Each structure stands twice: as C-alpha cells, then as structure tokens.
CSV table of C-alpha atoms in Angstrom, one decimal:
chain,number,residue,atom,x,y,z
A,631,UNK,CA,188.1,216.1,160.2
A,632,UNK,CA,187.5,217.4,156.9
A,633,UNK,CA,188.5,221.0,155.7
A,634,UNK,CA,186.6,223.3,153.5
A,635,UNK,CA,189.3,222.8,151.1
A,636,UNK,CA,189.2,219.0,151.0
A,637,UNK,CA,185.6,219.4,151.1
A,638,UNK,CA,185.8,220.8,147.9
A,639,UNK,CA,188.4,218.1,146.4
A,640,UNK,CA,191.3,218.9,148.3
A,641,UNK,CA,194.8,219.1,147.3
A,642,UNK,CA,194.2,217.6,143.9
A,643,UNK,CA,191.7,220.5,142.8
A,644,UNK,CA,193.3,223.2,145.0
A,645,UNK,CA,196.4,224.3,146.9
A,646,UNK,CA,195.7,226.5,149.7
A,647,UNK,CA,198.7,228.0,152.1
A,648,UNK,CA,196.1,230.4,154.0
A,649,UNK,CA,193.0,231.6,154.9
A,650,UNK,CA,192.8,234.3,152.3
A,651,UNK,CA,192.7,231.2,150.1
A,652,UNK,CA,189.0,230.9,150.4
A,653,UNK,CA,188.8,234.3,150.2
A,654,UNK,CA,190.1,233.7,146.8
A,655,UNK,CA,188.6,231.0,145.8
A,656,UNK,CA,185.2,232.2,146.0
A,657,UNK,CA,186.0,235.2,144.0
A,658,UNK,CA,187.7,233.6,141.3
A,659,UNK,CA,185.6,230.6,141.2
A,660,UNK,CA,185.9,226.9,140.3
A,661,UNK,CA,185.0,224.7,137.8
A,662,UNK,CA,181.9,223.4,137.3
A,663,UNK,CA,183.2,220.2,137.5
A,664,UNK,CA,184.5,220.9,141.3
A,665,UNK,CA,181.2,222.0,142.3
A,666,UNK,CA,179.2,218.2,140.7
A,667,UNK,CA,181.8,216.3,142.6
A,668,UNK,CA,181.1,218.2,145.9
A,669,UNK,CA,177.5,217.4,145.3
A,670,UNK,CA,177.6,214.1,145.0
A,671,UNK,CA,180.2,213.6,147.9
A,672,UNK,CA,177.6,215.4,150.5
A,673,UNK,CA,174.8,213.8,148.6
A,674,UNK,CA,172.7,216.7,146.9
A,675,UNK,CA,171.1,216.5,143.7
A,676,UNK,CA,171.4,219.1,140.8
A,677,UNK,CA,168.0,220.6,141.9
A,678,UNK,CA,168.4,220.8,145.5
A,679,UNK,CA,172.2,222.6,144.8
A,680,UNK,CA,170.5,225.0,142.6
A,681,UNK,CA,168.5,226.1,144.8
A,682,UNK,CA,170.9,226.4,147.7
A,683,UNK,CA,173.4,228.5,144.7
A,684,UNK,CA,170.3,230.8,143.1
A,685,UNK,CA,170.8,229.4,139.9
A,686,UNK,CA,168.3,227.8,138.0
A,687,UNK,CA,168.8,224.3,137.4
A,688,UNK,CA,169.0,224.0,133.6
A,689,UNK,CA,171.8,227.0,133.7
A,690,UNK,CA,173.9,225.0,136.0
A,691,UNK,CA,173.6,222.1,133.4
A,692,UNK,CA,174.3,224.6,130.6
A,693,UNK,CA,177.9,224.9,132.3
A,694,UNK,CA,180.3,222.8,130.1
A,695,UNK,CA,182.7,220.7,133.3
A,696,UNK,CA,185.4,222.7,133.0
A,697,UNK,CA,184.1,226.0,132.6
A,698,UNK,CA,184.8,228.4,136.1
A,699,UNK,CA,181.6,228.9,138.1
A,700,UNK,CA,180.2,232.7,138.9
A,701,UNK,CA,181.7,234.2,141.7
A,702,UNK,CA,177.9,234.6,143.5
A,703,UNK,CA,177.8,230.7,142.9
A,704,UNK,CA,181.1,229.8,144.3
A,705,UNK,CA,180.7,232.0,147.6
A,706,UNK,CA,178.0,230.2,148.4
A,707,UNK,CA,179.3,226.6,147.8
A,708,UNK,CA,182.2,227.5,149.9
A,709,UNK,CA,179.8,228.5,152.5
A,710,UNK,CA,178.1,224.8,151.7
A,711,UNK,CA,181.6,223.5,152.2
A,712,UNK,CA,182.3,225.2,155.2
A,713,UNK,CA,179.2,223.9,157.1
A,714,UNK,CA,179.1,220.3,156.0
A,715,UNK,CA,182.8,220.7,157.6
A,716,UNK,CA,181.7,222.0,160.5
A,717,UNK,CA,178.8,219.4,160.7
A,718,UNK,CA,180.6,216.9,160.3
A,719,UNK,CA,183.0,218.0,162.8
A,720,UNK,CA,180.4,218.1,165.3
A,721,UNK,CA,178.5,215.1,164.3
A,722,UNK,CA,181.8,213.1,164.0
A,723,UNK,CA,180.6,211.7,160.4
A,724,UNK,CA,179.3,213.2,157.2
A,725,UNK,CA,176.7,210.7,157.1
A,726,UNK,CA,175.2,211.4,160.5
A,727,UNK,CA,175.5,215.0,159.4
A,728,UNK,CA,173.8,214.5,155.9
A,729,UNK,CA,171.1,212.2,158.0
A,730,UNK,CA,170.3,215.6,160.3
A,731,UNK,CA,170.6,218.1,157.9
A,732,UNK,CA,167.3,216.1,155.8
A,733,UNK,CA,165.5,215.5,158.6
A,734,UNK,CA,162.6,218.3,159.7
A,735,UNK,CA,163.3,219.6,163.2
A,736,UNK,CA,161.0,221.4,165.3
A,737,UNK,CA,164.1,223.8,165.6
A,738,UNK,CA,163.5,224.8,162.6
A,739,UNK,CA,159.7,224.8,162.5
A,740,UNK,CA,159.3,221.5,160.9
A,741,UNK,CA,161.4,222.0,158.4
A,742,UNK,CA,164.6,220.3,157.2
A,743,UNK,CA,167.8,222.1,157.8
A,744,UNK,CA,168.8,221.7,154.1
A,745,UNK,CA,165.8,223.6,153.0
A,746,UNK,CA,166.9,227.3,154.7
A,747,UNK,CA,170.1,227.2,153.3
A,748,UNK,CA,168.8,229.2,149.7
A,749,UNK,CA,169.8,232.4,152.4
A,750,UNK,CA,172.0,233.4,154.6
A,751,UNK,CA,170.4,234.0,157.4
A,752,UNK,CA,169.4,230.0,157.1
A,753,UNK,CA,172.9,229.3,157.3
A,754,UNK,CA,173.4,231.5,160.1
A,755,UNK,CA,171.0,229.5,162.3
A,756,UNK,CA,172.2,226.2,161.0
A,757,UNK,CA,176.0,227.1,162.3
A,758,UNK,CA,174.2,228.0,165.5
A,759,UNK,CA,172.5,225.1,165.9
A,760,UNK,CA,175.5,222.6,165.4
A,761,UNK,CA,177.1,225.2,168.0
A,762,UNK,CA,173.8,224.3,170.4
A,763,UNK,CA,174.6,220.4,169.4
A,764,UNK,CA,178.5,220.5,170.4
A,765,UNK,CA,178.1,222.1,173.3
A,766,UNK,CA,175.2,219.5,174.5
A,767,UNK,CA,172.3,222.3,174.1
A,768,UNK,CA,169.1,220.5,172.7
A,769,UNK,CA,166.1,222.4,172.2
C-alpha cells in the first residue's frame, strides 16, 4: 500500500528516514509542481483542490511549477495524502477509494465525502469512517 510519502511522488520528489519527515515537509513546503502531480494521480481538479487547500483557484495557478507552496497549503495536502493512503489501504485500491470518496453517502447527510474535506473536522469524520469500513461497521 501506498505511503503519504509516495503519495506525494515518492522517493524521486522526497527522501524521508522518519516520521518527523512529514512533520517537515509540511512546514517547509513543496513545489507546486508536487502538489499538480498528486492531483491528477488521486483525480482532483484545480478547483476542487483549491478548495480542499483554502486558496483561491487563480492564486494556485499564479504559482510558477517550481515555486515552494505555503506552509498552510502543504499541511493540508499532506493531510489529503495521508487519507487517500489510508483509503486506499482500506479499500484495497485507489480507484475504489476515489469511486467512494465522490459518491454522496447518507453518512454524511447526502453529501460526498470529498466535499467536507475544506475542514478539519471533515477529515476527522472521513478517517472515522474508513475506520467504521475496515472493521466491517456500515451505517
């Protein structure tokens, strides 16, 4: 199964020996060009990432490819990473995983997994929920 770190373009974009790593990571940032190829490897567009980072679409295209991402930005793609690790962990592929994560769930009162995760808390219940789905808990 995937890591965070290969999530995010593995040892070709990073070399990680720890878990402090991510710590790092998110507070240093990555380039900009790091965060398009994650997109497009867990299939989000530039407007639904934007959303999930707080950053307003057109600044995120103002971003020349190689320039390092804000540290509020990369936390919260290294969160993204971390769950679409996790789901497909528990899913046992990343496209079953991107196929649940788009589709409304009465879990989540109709709505699609993707669209809670512009907070924290949204992420918080997704994690849960794969928890529920590992462990054979359907609501």
């Amino acid at each position: 199964m995937p890591s965070v770190f290969e999530m995010l373009g593995g040892s070709r974009a990073f070399n990680f020996s720890s878990g402090f790593d991510i710590i790092n990571l998110a507070r240093k940032g990555f380039p900009k060009s790091v965060l398009l190829s994650f997109a497009k490897k867990i299939s989000l567009n530039i407007q639904e990432l934007a959303g999930i980072l707080h950053i307003s679409e057109r600044t995120l295209q103002r971003y020349e490819d190689d320039a390092i991402i804000k540290t509020e930005y990369a936390e919260k793609a290294v969160e993204l990473a971390r769950l679409y690790a996790r789901g497909e962990e528990v899913f046992g592929s990343m496209e079953k995983f991107k196929i649940w994560i788009k589709t409304p769930s009465v879990i989540f009162r109709g709505e699609a997994p993707i669209t809670i995760l512009d907070t924290s808390a949204g992420f918080d219940m997704v994690f849960k929920e794969l928890g529920r789905i590992e462990h054979g808990i359907f609501a």
